[in-house]
Short mmCIF file of C-alpha atoms and ligand atoms in Angstrom, two decimals:
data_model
loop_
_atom_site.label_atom_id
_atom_site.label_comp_id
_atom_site.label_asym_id
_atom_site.label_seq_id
_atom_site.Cartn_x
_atom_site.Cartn_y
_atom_site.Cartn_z
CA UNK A 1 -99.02 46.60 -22.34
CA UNK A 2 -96.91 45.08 -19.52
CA UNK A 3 -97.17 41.62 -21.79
CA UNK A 4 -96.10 43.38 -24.85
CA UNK A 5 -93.13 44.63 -23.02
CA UNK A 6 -92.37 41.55 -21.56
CA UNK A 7 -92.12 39.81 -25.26
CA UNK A 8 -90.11 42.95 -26.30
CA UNK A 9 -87.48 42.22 -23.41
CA UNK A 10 -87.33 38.30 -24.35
CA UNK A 11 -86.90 39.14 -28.14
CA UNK A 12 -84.14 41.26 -27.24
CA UNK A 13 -82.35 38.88 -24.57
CA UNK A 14 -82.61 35.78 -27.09
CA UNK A 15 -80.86 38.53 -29.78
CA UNK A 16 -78.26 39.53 -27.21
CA UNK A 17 -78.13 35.77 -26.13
CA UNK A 18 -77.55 34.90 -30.39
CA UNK A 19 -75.15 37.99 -31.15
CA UNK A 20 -72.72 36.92 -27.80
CA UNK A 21 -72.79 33.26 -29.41
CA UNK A 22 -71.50 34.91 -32.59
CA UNK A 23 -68.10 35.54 -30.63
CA UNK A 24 -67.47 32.45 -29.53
CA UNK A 25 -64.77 30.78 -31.33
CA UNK A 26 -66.00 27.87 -33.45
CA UNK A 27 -64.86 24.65 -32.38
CA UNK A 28 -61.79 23.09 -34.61
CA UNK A 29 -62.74 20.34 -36.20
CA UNK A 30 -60.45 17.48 -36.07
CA UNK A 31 -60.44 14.17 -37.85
CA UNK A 32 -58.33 11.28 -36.26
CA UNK A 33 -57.27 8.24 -38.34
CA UNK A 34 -56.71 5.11 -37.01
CA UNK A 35 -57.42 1.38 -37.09
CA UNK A 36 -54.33 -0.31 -37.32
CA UNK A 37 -51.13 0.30 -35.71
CA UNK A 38 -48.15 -1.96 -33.86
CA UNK A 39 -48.94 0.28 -30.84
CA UNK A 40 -52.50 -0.20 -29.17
CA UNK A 41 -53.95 2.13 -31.42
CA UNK A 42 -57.51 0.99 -29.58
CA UNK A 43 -56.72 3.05 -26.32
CA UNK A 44 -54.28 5.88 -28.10
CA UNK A 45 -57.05 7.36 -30.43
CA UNK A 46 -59.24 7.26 -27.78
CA UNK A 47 -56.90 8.95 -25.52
CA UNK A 48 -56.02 11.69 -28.31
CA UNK A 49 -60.07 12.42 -28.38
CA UNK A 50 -59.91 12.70 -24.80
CA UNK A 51 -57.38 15.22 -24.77
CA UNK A 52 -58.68 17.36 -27.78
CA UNK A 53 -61.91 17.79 -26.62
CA UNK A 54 -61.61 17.74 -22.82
CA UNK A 55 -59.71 21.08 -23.79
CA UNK A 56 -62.96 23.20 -25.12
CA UNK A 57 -60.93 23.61 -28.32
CA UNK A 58 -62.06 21.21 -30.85
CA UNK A 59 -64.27 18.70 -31.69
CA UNK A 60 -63.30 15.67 -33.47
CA UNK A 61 -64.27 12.66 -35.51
CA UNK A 62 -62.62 9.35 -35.66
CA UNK A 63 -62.08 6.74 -39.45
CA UNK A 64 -60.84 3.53 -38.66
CA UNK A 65 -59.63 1.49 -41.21
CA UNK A 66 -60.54 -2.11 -41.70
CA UNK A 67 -58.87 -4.73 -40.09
CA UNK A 68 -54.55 -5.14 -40.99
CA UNK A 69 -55.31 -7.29 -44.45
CA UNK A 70 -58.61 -6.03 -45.11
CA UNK A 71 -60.28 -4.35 -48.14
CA UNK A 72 -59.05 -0.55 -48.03
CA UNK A 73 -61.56 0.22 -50.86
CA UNK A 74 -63.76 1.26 -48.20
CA UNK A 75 -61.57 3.70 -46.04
CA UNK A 76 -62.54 6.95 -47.83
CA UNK A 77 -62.57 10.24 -45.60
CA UNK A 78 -63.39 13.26 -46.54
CA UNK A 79 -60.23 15.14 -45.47
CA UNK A 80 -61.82 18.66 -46.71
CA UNK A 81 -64.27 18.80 -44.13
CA UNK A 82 -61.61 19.28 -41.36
CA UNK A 83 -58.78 21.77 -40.22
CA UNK A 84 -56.85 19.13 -38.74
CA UNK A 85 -55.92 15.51 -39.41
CA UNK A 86 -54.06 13.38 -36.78
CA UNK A 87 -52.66 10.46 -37.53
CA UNK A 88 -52.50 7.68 -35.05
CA UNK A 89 -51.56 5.05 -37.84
CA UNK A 90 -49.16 2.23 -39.22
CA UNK A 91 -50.22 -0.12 -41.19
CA UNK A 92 -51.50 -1.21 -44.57
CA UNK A 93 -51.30 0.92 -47.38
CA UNK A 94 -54.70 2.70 -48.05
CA UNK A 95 -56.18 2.92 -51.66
CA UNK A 96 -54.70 5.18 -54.12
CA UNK A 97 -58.00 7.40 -54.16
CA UNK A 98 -57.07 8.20 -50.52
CA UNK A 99 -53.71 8.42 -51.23
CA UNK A 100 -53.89 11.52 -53.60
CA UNK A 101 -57.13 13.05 -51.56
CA UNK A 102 -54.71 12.73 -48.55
CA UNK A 103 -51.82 14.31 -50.47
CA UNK A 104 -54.19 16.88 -52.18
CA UNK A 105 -55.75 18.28 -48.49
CA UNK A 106 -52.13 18.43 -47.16
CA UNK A 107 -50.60 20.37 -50.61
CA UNK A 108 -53.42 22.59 -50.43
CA UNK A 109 -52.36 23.74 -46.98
CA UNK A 110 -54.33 21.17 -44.55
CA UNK A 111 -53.37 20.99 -40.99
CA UNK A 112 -51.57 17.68 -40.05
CA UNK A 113 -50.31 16.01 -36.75
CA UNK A 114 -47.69 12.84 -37.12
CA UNK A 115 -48.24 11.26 -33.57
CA UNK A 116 -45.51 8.85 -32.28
CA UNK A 117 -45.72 5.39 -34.35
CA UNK A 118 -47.63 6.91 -37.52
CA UNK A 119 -43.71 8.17 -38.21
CA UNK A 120 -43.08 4.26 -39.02
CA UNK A 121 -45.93 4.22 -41.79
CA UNK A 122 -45.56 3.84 -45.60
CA UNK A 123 -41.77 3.55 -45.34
CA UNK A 124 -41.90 2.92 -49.32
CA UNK A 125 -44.14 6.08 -50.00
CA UNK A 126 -41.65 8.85 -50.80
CA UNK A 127 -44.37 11.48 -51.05
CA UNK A 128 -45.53 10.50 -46.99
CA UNK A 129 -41.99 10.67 -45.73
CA UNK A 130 -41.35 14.30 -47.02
CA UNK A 131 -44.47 14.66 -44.80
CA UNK A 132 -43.34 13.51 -41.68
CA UNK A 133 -39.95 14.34 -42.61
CA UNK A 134 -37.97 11.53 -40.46
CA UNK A 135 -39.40 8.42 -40.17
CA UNK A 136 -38.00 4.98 -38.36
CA UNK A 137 -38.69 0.83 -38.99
CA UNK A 138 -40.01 -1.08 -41.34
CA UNK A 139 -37.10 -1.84 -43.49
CA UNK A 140 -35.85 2.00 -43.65
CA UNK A 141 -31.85 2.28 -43.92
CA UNK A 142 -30.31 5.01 -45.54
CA UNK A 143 -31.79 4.73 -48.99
CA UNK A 144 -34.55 6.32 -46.80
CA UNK A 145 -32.69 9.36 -46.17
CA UNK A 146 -29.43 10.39 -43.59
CA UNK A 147 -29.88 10.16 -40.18
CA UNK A 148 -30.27 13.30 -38.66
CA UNK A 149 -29.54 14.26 -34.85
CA UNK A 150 -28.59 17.40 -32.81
CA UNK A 151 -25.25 18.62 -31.48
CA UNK A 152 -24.76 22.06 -31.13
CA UNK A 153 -28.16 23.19 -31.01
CA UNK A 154 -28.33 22.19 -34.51
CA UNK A 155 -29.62 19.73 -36.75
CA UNK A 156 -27.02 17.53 -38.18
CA UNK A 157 -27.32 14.87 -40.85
CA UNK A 158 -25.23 11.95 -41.28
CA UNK A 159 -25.26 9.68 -44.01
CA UNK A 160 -23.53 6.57 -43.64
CA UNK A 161 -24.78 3.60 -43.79
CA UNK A 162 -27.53 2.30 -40.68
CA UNK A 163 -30.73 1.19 -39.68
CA UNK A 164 -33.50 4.03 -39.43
CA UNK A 165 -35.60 3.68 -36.14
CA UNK A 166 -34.47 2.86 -32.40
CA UNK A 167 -35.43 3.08 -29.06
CA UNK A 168 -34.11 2.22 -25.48
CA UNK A 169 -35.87 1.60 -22.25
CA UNK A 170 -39.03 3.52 -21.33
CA UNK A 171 -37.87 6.27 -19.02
CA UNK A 172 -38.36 9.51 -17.82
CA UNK A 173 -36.59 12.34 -19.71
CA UNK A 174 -35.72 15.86 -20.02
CA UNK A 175 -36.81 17.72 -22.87
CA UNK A 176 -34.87 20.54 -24.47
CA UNK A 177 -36.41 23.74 -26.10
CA UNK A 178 -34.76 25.17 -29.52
CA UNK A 179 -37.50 27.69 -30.31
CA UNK A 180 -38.60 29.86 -27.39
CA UNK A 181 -40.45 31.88 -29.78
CA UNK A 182 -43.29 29.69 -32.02
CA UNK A 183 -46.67 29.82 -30.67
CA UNK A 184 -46.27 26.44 -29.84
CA UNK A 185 -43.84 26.42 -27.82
CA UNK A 186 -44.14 30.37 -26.39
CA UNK A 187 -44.13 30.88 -23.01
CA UNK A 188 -43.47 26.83 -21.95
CA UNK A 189 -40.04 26.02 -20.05
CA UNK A 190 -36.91 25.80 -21.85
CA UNK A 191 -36.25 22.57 -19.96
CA UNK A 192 -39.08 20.00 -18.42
CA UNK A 193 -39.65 16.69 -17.42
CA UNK A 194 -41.67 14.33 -19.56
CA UNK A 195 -43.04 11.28 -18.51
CA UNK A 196 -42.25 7.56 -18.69
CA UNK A 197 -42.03 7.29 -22.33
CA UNK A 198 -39.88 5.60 -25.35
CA UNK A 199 -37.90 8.45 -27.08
CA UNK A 200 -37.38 7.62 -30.56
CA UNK A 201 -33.43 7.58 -32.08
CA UNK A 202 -31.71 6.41 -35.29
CA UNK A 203 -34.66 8.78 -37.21
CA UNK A 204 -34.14 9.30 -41.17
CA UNK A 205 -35.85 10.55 -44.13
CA UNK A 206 -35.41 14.11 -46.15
CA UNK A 207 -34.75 15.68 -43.03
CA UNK A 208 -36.88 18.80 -44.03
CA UNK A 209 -37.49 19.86 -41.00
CA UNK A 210 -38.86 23.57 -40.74
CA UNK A 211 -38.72 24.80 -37.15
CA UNK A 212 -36.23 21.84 -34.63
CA UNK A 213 -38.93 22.61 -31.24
CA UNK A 214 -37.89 19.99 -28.60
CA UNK A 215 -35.03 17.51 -28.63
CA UNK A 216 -34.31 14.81 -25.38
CA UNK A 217 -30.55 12.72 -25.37
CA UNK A 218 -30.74 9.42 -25.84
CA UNK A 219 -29.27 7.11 -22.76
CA UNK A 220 -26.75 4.76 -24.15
CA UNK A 221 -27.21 2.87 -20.86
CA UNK A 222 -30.35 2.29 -21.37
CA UNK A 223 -29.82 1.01 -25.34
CA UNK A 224 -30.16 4.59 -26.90
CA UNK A 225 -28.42 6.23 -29.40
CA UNK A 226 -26.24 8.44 -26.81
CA UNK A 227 -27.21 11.55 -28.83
CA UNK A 228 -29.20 14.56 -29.05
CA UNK A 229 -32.58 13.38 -30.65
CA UNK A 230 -35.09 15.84 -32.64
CA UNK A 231 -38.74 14.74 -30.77
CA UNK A 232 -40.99 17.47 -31.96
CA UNK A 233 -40.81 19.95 -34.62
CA UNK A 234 -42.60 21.29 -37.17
CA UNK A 235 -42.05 20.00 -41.24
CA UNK A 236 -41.82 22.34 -44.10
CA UNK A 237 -43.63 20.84 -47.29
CA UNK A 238 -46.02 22.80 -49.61
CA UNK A 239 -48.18 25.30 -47.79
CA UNK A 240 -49.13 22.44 -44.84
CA UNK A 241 -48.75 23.00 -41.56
CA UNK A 242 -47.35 19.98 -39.94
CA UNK A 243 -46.59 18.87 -36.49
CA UNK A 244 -44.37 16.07 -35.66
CA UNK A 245 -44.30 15.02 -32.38
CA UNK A 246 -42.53 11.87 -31.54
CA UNK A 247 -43.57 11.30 -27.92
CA UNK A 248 -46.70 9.44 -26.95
CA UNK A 249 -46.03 5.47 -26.37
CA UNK A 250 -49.58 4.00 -25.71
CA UNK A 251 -50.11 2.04 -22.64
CA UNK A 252 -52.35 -0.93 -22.33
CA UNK A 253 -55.23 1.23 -20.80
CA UNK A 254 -56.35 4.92 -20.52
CA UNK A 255 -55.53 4.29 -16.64
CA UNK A 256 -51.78 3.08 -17.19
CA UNK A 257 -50.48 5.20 -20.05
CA UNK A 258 -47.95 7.81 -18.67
CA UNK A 259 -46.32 9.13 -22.15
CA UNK A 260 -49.97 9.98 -23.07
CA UNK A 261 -50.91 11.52 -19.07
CA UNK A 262 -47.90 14.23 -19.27
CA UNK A 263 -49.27 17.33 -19.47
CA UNK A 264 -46.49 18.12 -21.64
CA UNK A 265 -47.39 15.80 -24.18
CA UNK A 266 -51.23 17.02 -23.58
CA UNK A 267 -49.82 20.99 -23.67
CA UNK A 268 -47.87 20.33 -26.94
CA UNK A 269 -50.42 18.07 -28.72
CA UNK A 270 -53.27 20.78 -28.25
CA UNK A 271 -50.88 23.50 -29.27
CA UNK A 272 -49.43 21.78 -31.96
CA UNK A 273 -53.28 20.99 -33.18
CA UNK A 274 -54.34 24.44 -32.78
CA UNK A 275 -51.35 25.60 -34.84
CA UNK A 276 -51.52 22.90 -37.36
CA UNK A 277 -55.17 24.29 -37.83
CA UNK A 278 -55.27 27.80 -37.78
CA UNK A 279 -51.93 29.19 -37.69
CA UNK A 280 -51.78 30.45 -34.01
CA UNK A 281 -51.86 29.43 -30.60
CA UNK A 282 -54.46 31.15 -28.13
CA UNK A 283 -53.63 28.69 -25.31
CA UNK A 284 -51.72 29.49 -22.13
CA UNK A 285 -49.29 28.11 -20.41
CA UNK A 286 -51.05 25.76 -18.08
CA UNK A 287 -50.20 26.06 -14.21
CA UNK A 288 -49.28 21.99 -13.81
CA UNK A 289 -46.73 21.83 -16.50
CA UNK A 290 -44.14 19.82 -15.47
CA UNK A 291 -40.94 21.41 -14.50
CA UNK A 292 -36.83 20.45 -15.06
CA UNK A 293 -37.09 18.61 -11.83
CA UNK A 294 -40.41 17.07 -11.98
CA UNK A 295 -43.05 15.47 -14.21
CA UNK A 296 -46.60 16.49 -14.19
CA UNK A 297 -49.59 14.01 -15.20
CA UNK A 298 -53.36 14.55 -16.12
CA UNK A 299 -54.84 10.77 -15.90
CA UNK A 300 -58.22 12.30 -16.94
CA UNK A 301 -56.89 13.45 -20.18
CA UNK A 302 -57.77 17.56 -18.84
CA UNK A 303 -61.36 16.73 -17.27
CA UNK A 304 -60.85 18.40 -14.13
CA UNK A 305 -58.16 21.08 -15.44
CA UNK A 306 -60.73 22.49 -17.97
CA UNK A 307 -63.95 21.72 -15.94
CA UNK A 308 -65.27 20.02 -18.33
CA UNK A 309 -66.77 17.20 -16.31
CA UNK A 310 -69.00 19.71 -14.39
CA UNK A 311 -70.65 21.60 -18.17
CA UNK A 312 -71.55 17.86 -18.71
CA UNK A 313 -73.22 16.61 -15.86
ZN1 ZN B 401 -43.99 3.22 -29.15
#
């Protein structure tokens, strides 16, 4: 009798045990695409994996493509099978089979992150740039679209004639909210400090930009623009939900890569993944985000800030 009750309490602890595990959030599943870049594409995909799932959020898979001049026959993901797709790429055009299964996941109302240098991709693919919405180098101008800044607090676009893509000197810059009130940004300071970092000027493309989040002005002393500069918003095409964040210049290791360490960069990547995803943002607002004075880093990529180190030892 006492073993038959014994069985009885295990059975029901391994169905309390399975029903608890039923509430637990699946993991986001993330696909990151990479493999050739003019940025050192070898460190930032790794660092972008770091950061995703050092949060507890999401797990994620990486494609690389072949080699810059290699066969692209090959490079064939299955962008279905994710919520999210990041790109952390510039470089050769891919096959036209994963140029329409790319386009068809996005129209159908994928999730998609533009991280810093995959905004200079595919400058001669109109369909990409109403994707990323403002793109920079490779031969644009403005047959690629105006040039659109801030001033104001709003978005203005000017047309004349000018290259598309700038930067100055890395620095350390202040970032400027426009949208207190999307998930992403929610709760976050109006004003913070982001580390060492290029900030992209000179942007153009359609422009079709759906919610302006965070802007930063552009040093002319230090060979900016001496404007207002949209950094990270949010692009309105089909039923996609896209994040564009401009921030994020790879260093030449995980250990010396600042842009990538802020933990405002880190804060707005996972929210803008989680939103791109699903639509919402459950994350708070972390207790080391920098502030208007100072800048905050996490050089483990969130290890120690989620405890994740400790589940895995
Ligand atoms: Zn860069």
């Amino acid at each position: 009798m006492k073993k038959l009750c014994k069985s009885i309490y295990l059975v029901l602890l391994i169905t309390i045990a399975a029903l608890c595990g039923c509430n637990e959030p699946e993991p986001i599943k993330a696909l990151i695409i990479s493999g050739q870049n003019n940025h050192n594409w070898k460190v930032s995909h790794l660092a972008i994996k770091a950061i995703l799932e050092n949060s507890g959020i999401f797990t994620t898979d990486i494609e690389l493509t072949s080699p810059a001049g290699g066969d692209m026959s090959s490079f064939t993901p299955q962008f279905d099978k994710y919520d999210l797709v990041i790109l952390d790429y510039n470089g050769d055009r891919w096959s036209a089979k994963t140029d329409s299964a790319f386009l068809k996941y996005v129209k159908k109302g994928g999730g998609v992150i533009v991280y810093h240098a995959a905004d200079n991709a595919f400058a001669g693919w109109e369909e990409f740039n109403r994707i990323i919405a403002l793109g920079g180098w490779e031969g644009r101008n403005e047959k690629s679209g105006p040039y659109c800044y801030v001033e104001d607090n709003k978005l203005k676009l000017d047309y004349s004639p000018g290259h598309g893509g700038s930067h100055g000197m890395q620095r350390e810059y202040a970032m400027h909210c426009h949208n207190s009130k999307h998930p992403i940004t929610q709760g976050l300071p109006d004003n913070w400090m982001h580390a060492k970092d290029e900030m992209y000027d000179s942007m153009r493309g359609p422009a079709n930009i759906k919610d302006l989040l965070y802007s930063g002005k552009a040093d002319r002393n230090t060979g900016g623009s001496g404007r207002e500069e949209p950094l990270v918003f949010t692009v309105d095409y089909e039923k996609a939900r896209i994040f564009h964040i401009m921030l994020g210049h790879c260093g030449p290791t995980l250990e010396e890569n600042p842009a990538m360490q802020c933990t405002g960069f880190q804060t707005l990547l996972l929210r803008g993944a989680e939103w791109a995803a699903t639509g919402k943002v459950t994350q708070p607002t972390p207790s080391d985000f920098p502030t208007d004075k100072k800048i905050s880093l996490r050089k483990d990529y969130g290890m120690s800030y989620f405890n994740i180190g400790e589940s895995n030892k």
